[in-house]
Coordinates of C-alpha atoms in Angstrom, one line a residue:
X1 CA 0.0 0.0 0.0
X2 CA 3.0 2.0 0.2
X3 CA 2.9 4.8 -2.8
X4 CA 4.6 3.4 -6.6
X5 CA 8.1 4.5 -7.1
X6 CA 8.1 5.4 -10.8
X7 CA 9.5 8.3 -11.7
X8 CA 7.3 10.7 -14.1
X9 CA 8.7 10.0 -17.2
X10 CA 7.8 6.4 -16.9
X11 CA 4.5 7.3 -15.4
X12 CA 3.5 9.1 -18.2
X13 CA 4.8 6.5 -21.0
X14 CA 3.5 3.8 -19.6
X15 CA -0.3 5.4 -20.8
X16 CA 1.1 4.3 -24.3
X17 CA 1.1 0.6 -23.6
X18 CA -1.5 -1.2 -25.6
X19 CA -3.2 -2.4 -22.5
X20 CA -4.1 0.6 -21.6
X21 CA -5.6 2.1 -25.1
X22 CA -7.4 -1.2 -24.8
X23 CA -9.3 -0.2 -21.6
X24 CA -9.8 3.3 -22.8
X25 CA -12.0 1.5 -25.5
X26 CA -13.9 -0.5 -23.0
X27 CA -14.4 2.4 -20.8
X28 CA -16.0 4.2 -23.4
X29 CA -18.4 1.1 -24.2
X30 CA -19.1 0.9 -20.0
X31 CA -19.3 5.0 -20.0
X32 CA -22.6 4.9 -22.8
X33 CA -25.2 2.8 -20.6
X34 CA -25.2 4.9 -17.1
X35 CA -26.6 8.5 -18.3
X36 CA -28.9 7.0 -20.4
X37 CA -30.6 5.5 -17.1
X38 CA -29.6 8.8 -15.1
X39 CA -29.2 12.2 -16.5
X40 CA -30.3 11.9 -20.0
X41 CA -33.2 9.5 -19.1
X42 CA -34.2 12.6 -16.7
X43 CA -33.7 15.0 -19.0
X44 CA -36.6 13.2 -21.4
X45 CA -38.8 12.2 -18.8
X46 CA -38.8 15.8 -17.6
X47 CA -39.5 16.9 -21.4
X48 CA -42.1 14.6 -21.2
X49 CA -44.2 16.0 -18.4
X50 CA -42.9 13.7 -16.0
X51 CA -43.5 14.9 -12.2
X52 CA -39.6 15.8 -10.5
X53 CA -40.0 13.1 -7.8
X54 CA -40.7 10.2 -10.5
X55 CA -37.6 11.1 -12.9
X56 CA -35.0 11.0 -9.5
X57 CA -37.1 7.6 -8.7
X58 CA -35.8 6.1 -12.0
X59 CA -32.3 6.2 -11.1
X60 CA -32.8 3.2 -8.5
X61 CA -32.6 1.2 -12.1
X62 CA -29.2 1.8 -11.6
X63 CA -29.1 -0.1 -8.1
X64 CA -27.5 -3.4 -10.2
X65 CA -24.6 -1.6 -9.8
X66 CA -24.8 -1.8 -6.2
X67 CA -25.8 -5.2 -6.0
X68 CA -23.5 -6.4 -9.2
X69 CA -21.6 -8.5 -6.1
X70 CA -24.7 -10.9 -6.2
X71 CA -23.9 -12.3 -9.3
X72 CA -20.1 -11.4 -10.2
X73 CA -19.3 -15.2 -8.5
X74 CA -21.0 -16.3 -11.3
X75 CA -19.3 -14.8 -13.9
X76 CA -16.0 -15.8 -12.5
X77 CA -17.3 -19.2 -12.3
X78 CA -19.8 -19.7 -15.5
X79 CA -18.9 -20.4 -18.9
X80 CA -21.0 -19.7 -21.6
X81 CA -22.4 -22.0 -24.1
X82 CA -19.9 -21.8 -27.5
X83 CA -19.1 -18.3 -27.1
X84 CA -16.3 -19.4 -23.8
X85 CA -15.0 -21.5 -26.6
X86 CA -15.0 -19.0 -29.4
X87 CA -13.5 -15.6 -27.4
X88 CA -12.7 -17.0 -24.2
X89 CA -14.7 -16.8 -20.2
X90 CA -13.5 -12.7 -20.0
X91 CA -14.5 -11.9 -23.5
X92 CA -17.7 -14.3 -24.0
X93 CA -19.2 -12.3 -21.2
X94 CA -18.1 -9.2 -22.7
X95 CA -19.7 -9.6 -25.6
X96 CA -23.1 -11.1 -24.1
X97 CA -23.5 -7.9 -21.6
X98 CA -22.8 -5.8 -24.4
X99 CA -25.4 -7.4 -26.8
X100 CA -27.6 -6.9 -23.8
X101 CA -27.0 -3.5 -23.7
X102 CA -27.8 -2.8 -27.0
X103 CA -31.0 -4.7 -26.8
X104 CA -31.9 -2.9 -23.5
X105 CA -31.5 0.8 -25.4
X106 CA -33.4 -0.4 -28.1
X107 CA -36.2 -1.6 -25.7
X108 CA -36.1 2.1 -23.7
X109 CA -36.5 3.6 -27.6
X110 CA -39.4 1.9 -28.1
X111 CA -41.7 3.1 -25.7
X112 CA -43.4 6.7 -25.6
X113 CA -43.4 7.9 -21.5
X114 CA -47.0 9.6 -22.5
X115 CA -49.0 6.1 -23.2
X116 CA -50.6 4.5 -21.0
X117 CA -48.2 2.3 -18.5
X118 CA -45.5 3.5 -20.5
X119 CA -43.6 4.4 -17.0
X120 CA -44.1 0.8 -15.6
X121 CA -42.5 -0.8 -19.3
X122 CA -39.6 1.9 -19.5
X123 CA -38.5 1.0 -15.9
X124 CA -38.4 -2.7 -16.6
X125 CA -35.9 -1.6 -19.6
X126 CA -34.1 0.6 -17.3
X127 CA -33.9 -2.0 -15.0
X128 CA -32.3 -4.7 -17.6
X129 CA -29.8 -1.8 -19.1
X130 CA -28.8 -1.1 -15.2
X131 CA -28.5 -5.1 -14.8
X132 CA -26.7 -5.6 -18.4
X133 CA -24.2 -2.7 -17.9
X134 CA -23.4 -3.5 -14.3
X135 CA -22.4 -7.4 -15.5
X136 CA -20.3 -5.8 -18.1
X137 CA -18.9 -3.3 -15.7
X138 CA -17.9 -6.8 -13.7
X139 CA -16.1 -8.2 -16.5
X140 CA -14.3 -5.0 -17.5
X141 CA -12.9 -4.4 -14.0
X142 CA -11.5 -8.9 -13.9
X143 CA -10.3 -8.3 -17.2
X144 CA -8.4 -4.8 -16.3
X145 CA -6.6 -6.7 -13.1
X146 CA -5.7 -9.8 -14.9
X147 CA -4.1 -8.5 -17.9
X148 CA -2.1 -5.9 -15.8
X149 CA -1.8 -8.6 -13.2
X150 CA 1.3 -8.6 -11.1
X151 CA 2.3 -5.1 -12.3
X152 CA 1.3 -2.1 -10.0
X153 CA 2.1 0.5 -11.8
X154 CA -0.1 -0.7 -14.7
X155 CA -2.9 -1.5 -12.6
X156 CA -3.1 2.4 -12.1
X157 CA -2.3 3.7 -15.7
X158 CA -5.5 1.1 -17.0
X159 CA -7.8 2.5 -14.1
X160 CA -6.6 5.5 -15.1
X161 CA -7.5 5.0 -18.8
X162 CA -10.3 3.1 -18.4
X163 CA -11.9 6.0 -16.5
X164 CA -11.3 8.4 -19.2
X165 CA -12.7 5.9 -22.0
X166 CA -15.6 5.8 -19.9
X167 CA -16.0 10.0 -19.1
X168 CA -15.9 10.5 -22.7
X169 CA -18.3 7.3 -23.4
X170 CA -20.6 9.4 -20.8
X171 CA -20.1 12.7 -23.1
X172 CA -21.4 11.0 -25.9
X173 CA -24.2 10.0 -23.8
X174 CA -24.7 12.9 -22.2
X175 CA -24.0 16.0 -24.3
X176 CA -24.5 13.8 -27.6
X177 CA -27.7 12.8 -26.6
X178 CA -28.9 16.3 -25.5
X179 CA -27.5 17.7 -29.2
X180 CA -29.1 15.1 -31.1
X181 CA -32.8 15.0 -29.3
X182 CA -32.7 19.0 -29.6
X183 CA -31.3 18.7 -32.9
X184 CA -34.3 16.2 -33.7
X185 CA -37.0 18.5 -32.9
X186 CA -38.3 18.1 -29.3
X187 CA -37.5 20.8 -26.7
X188 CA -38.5 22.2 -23.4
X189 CA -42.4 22.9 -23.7
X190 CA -42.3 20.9 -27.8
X191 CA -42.0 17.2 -26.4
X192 CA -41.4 15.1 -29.6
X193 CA -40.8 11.5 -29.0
X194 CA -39.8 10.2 -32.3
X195 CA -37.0 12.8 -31.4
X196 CA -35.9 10.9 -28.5
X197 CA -36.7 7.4 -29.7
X198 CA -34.3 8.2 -32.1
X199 CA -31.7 9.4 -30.4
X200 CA -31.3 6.4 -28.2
X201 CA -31.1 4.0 -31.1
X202 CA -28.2 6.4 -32.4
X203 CA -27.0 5.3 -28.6
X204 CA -27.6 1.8 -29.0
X205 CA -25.4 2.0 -32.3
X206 CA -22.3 3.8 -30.2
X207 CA -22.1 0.4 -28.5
X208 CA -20.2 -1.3 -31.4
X209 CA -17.3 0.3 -30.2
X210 CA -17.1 -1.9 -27.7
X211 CA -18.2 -4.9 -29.2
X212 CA -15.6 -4.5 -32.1
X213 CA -12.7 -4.2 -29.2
X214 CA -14.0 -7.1 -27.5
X215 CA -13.7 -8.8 -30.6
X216 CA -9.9 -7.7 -30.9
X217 CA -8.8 -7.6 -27.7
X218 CA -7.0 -10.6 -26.3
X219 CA -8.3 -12.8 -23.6
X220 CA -6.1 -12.5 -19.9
X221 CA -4.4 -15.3 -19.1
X222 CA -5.9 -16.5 -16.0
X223 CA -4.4 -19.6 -14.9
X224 CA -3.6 -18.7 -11.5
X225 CA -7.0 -17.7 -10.8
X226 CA -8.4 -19.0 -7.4
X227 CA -10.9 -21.5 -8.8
X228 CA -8.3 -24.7 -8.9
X229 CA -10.2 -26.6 -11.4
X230 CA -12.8 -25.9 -14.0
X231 CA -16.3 -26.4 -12.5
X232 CA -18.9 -29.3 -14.0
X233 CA -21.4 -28.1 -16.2
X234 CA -23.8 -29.8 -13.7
X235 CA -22.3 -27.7 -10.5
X236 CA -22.4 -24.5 -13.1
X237 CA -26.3 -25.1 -13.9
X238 CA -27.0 -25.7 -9.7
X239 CA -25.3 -22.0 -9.3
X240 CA -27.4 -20.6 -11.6
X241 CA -30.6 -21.6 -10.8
X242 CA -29.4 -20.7 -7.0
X243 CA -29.0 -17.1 -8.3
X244 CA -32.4 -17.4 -10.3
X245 CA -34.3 -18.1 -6.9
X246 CA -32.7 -15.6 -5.1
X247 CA -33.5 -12.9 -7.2
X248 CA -36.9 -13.7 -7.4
X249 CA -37.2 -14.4 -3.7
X250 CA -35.5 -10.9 -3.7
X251 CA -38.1 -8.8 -6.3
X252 CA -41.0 -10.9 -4.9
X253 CA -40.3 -9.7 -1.3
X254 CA -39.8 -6.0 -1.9
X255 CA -42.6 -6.1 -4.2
X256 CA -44.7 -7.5 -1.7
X257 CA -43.8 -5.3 1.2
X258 CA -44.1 -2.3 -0.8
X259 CA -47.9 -3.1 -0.9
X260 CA -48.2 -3.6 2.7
X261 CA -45.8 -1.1 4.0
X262 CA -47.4 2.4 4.8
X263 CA -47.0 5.0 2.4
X264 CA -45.8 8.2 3.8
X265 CA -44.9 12.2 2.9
X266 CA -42.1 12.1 4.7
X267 CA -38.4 12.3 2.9
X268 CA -37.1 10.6 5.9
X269 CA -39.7 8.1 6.4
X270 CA -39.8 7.4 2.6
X271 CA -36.3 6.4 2.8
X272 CA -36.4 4.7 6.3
X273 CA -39.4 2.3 4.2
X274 CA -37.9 1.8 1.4
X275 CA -34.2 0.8 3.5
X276 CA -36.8 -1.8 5.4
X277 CA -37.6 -3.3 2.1
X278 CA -34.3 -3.8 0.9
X279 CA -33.6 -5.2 3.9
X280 CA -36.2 -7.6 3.7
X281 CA -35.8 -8.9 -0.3
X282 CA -31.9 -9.4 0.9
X283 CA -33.6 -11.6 3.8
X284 CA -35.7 -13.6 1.6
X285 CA -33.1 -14.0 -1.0
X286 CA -30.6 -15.1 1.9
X287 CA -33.3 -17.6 3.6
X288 CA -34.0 -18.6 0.2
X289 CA -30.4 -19.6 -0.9
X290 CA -30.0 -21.2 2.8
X291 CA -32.9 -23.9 1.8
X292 CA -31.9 -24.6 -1.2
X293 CA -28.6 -25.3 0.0
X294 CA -30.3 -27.5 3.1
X295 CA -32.6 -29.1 0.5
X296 CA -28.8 -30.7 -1.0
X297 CA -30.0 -29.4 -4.4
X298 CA -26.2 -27.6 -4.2
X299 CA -23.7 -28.1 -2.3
X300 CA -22.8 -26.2 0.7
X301 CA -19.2 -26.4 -0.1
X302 CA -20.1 -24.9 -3.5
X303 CA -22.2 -22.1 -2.2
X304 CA -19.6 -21.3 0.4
X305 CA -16.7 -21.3 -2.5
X306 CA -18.5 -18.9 -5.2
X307 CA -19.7 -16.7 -2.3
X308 CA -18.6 -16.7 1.3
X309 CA -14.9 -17.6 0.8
X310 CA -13.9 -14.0 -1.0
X311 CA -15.5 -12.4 2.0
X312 CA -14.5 -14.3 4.4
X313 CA -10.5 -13.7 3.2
X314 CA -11.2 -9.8 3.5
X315 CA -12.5 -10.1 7.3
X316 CA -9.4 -12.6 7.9
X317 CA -7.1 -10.2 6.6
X318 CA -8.3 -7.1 8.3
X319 CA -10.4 -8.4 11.2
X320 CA -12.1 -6.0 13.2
X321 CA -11.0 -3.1 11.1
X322 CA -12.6 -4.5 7.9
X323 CA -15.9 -3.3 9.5
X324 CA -14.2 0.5 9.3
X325 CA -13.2 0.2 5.9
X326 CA -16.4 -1.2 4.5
X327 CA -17.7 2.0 6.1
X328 CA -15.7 4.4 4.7
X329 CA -16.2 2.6 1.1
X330 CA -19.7 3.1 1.6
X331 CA -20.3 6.9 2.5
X332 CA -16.9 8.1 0.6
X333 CA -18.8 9.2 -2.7
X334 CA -21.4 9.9 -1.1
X335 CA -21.4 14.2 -1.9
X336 CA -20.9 14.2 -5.1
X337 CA -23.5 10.9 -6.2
X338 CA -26.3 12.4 -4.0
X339 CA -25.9 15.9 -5.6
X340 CA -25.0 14.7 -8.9
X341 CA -28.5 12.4 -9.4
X342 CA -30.8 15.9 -9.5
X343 CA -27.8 18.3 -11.2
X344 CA -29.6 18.1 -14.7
X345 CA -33.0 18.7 -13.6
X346 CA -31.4 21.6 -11.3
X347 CA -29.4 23.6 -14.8
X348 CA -32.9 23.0 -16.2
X349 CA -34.9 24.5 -13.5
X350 CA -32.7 27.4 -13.6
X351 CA -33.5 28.3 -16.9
X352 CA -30.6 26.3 -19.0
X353 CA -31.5 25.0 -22.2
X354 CA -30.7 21.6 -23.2
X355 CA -27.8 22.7 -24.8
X356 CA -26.6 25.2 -22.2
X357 CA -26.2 21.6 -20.2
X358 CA -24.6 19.7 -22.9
X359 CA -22.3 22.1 -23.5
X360 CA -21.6 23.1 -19.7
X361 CA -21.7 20.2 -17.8
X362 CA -21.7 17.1 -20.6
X363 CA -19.1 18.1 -22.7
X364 CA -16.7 21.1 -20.7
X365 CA -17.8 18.9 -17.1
X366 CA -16.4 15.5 -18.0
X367 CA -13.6 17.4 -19.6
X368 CA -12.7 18.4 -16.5
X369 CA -13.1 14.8 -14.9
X370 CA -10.9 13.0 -17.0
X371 CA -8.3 16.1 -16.1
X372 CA -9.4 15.0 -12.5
X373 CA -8.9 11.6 -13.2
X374 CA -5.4 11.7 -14.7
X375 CA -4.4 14.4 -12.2
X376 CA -5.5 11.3 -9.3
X377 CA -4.3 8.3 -11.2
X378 CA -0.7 10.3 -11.3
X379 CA -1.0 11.7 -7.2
X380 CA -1.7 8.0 -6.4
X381 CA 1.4 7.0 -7.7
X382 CA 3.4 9.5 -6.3
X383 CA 2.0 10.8 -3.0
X384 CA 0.5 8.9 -0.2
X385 CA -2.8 7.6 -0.7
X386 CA -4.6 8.7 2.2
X387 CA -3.4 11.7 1.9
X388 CA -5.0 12.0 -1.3
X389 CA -7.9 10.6 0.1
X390 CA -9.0 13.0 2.6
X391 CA -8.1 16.0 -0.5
X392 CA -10.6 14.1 -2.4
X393 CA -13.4 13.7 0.2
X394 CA -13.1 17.9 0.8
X395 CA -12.4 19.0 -2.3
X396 CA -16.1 16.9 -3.3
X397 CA -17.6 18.1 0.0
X398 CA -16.7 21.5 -0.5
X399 CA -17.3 22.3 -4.4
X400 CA -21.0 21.6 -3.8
X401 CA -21.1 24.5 -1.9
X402 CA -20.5 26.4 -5.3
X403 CA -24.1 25.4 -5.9
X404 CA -25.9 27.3 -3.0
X405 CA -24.3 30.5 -5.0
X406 CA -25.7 29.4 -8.5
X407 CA -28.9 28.7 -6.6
X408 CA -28.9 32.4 -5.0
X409 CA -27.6 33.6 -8.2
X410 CA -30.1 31.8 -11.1
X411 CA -29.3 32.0 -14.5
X412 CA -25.5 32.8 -14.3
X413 CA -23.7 31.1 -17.4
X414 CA -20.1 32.1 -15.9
X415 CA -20.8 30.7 -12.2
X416 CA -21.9 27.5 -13.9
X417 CA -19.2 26.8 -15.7
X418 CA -17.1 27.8 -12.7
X419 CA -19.1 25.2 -10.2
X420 CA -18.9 22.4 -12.9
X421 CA -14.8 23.0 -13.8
X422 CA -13.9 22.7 -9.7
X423 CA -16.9 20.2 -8.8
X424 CA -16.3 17.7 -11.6
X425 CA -12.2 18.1 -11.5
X426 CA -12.6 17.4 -7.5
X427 CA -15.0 14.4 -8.8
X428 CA -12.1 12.6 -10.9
X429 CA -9.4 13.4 -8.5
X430 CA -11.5 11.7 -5.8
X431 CA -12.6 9.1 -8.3
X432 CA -9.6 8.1 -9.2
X433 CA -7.8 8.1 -6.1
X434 CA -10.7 6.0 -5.0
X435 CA -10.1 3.2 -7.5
X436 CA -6.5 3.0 -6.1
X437 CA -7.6 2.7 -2.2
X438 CA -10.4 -0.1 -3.2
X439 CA -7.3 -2.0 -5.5
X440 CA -5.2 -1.7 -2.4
X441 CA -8.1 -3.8 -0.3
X442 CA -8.1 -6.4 -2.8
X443 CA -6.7 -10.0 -2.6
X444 CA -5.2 -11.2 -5.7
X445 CA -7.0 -14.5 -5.2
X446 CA -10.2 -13.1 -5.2
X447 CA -9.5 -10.0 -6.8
X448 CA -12.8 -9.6 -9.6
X449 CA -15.2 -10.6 -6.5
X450 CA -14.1 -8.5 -4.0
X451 CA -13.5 -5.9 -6.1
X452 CA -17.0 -6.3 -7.6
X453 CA -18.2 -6.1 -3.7
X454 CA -16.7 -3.1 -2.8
X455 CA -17.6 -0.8 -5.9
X456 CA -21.1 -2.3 -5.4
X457 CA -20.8 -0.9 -1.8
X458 CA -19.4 2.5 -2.6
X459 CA -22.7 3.4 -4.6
X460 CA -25.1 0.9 -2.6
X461 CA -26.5 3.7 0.2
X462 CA -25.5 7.4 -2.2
X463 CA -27.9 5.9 -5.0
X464 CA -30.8 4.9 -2.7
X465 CA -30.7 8.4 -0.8
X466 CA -30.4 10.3 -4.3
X467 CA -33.6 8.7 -5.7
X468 CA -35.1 11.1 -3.1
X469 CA -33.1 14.1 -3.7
X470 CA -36.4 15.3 -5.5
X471 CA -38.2 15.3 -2.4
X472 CA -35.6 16.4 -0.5
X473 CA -35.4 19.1 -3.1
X474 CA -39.4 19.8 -2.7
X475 CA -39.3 20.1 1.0
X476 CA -36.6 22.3 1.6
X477 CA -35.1 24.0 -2.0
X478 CA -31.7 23.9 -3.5
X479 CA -29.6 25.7 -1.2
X480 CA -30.5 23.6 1.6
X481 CA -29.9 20.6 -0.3
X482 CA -26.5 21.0 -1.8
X483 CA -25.4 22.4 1.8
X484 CA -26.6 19.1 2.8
X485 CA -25.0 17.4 0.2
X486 CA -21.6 19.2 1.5
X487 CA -22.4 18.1 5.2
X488 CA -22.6 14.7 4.4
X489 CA -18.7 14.6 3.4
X490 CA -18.0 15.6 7.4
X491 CA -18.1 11.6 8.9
X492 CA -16.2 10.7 5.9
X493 CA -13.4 13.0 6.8
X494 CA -13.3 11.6 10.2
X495 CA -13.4 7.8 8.4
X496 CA -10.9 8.3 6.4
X497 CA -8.7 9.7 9.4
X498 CA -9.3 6.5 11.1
X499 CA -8.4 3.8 8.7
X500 CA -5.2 6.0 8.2
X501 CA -4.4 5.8 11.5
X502 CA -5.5 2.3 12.7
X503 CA -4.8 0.6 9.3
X504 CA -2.5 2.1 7.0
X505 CA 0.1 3.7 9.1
X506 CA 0.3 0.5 11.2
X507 CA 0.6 -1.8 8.1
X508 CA 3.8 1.2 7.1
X509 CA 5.2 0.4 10.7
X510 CA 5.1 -3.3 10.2

């Protein structure tokens, strides 16, 4: 955990190795899916007529990001039919999550918001897009350590490119989409669907990108990889089913509750509610796997393999303090995701025009977060990481306080541009630095799972309390909110203090 020794020079050339254009390429294709759930998804709704508290509601289709951990045992484990054979395990399940994705758009293009049920339909294909780019996101990250596997300082210059690949994926996304649905006739007050329907099948077409580099890529070698022996196709079918019944034990249960769980106007109790029924799903889905497993319809010693083992390594390793780092990788984004899930709604309440927000905060915004980005990926090399850690957590705490002022101010084109160049460069720094720290936790043995489970947990609790920033937003107005958003950062400081101290330094002493 100590800090890489390179000097700059080699830092720098080392973003030339093919491995890392690779990864830019893949970032890109894992950078297209996630505004067309959150921001530009809003941005239509909205058009649409779509009340303020249903658009923020939509962005809990991205919660397969936060439970992606679920299932990413399975794609370590699971090989698919022909294609395994064909590209190999990493790519095969490239490719399928990428088809996926593309089917997924083309599905959300499809349906007009305004007919009837249309908003029941479009968050099932929200929901599969979330569930197909989160899988991919699984594979990308395995396929990123095991082709840079046993080299450091390449394990930060592919993060680093992969994140830029995937800002500018989120451009195209974001300020492309914006550009062509305005370009394509619909506008603020002149909803045209065929507009938008467009435009996402222009989205769904971006994704060939991705699918041509998985194509050309080469498959990791992973022969030291923790699973000593290929798994029978019988023992691969008992897993999947396992998972099968879990999730549905999981969707029936929160369904269920949600119908006999009072409804409420309260922001706080909303959220307290909704927390009870994702704890209960996660109950059912647990008891569920637990008599399955009893039943003898898969082994225990399988179960405990794909799932327990990885977890049980990170509390062996860390002990008692593992319970202070899984809290500090679940509240450390949590400013800037909270803030971020209402920003476009927020430019357009203030009077921006669609292209006053691609041009701002899509395009000049994740300019400025890939500058972040390479500006962390280089600190984390260099400097030590908790120190970067803690000038990531304020530096995202306190550029949301830019937005009270824009707030106060209104239509201000030069404040905006000023609040989205320091908020979103603080966003990559701290992004970047991040994907360092959670690289540092992992084992190399179980390296795609635990990883998987603790970028599921950094977004887990941020992405459940930003589906209510709209409410939040209703009950008390911007200012309050962002200086909310900014108060949040204030335990994270303290945590990231503490695993410095009890974890870090100690491990530097030893």
């Amino acid at each position: 955990m100590s800090p890489y020794q390179n000097s700059w020079g080699k830092a720098f050339a080392s973003y030339l190795d093919s491995r890392s254009t690779t990864l830019f390429f893949l970032g890109f294709s894992a950078g297209i899916p996630i505004l067309l759930i959150f921001s530009s998804l809003s941005l239509w709704l909205r058009e649409a007529g779509v009340d303020r508290s249903t658009v923020t509601m939509f962005s809990w289709a991205a919660l397969a990001y936060s439970f992606k951990f679920v299932w990413a045992p399975l794609i370590d484990s699971l090989h698919i039919p022909l294609l395994s054979r064909l590209f190999g395990k990493r790519r095969s399940w490239l490719l399928l999550a990428q088809l996926l994705i593309v089917a997924a758009i083309c599905f959300m293009a499809l349906i007009n918001p305004l007919d009837q049920h249309a908003l029941t339909v479009m968050a099932a294909a929200a929901v599969l897009l979330g569930f197909s780019s989160a899988t991919q996101d699984v594979v990308i990250d395995a396929y990123r350590i095991e082709v840079a596997k046993g080299d450091d300082a390449m394990q930060s210059v592919t993060a680093a490119t992969y994140n830029a690949g995937y800002r500018i994926g989120m451009i195209v996304a974001g300020a492309g989409a914006l550009f062509l649905a305005s370009w394509l006739g619909s506008k603020e007050g002149a909803y045209l669907y065929e507009a938008w329907r467009n435009t996402y099948l222009i989205m769904a077409l971006t994704m060939g990108i991705g699918i041509l580099t998985t194509l050309l890529c080469r498959e990791p070698d992973v022969s030291d990889r923790h699973l000593e022996a290929p798994r029978r196709s019988g023992d691969n079918f008992r897993l999947l089913l396992l998972f099968v019944f879990m999730a549905a034990a999981f969707v029936a249960a929160f369904a269920f509750s949600g119908k006999i769980l009072p409804a409420t106007e309260s922001v706080l109790g909303a959220f307290l509610i909704e927390a009870v029924r994702l704890i209960i799903g996660a109950c059912s889905a647990a008891i569920t796997c637990l008599l399955i497993v009893k039943s003898g319809l898969v082994p225990a010693r399988l179960a405990k393999t794909t799932w327990l083992d990885p977890v049980m390594d990170f509390f062996h390793r860390y002990g008692k303090s593992a319970l202070l780092l899984l809290a500090l990788i679940g509240v450390y984004r949590i400013s800037d995701i909270v803030a971020g899930v209402i920003s476009n709604v927020f430019y357009q309440d203030l009077g921006f025009s669609k292209e006053d927000i691609a041009a701002a905060v899509k395009t000049f915004g994740l300019i400025m977060t890939i500058a972040g980005g390479f500006l962390g990926g280089l600190l984390a090399q260099r400097f030590s990481l908790m120190k970067m850690m803690m000038l990531g957590c304020i530096l995202a705490s306190a550029t949301n306080l830019m937005f009270i002022a824009l707030a106060n101010r209104g239509h201000d084109m030069a404040l905006m541009y000023t609040a989205v160049a320091f908020d979103n460069l603080a966003a990559g720094l701290a992004g970047a630095v991040f994907i360092a720290f959670l690289s540092a936790l992992t084992n190399i043995r179980f390296t795609a799972v635990q990883y998987a489970i603790f970028s599921s947990l950094m977004t887990l609790l941020p992405k459940v309390l930003g589906g209510y920033s709209g409410m939040i937003v209703d009950k008390v107005g911007y200012q309050n909110f962002f200086l909310f958003t900014a108060v949040l950062g204030l335990p994270v400081l303290l945590l990231v203090y503490l695993v410095d101290k009890k974890i870090f330094r100690k491990q530097i002493q030893d």
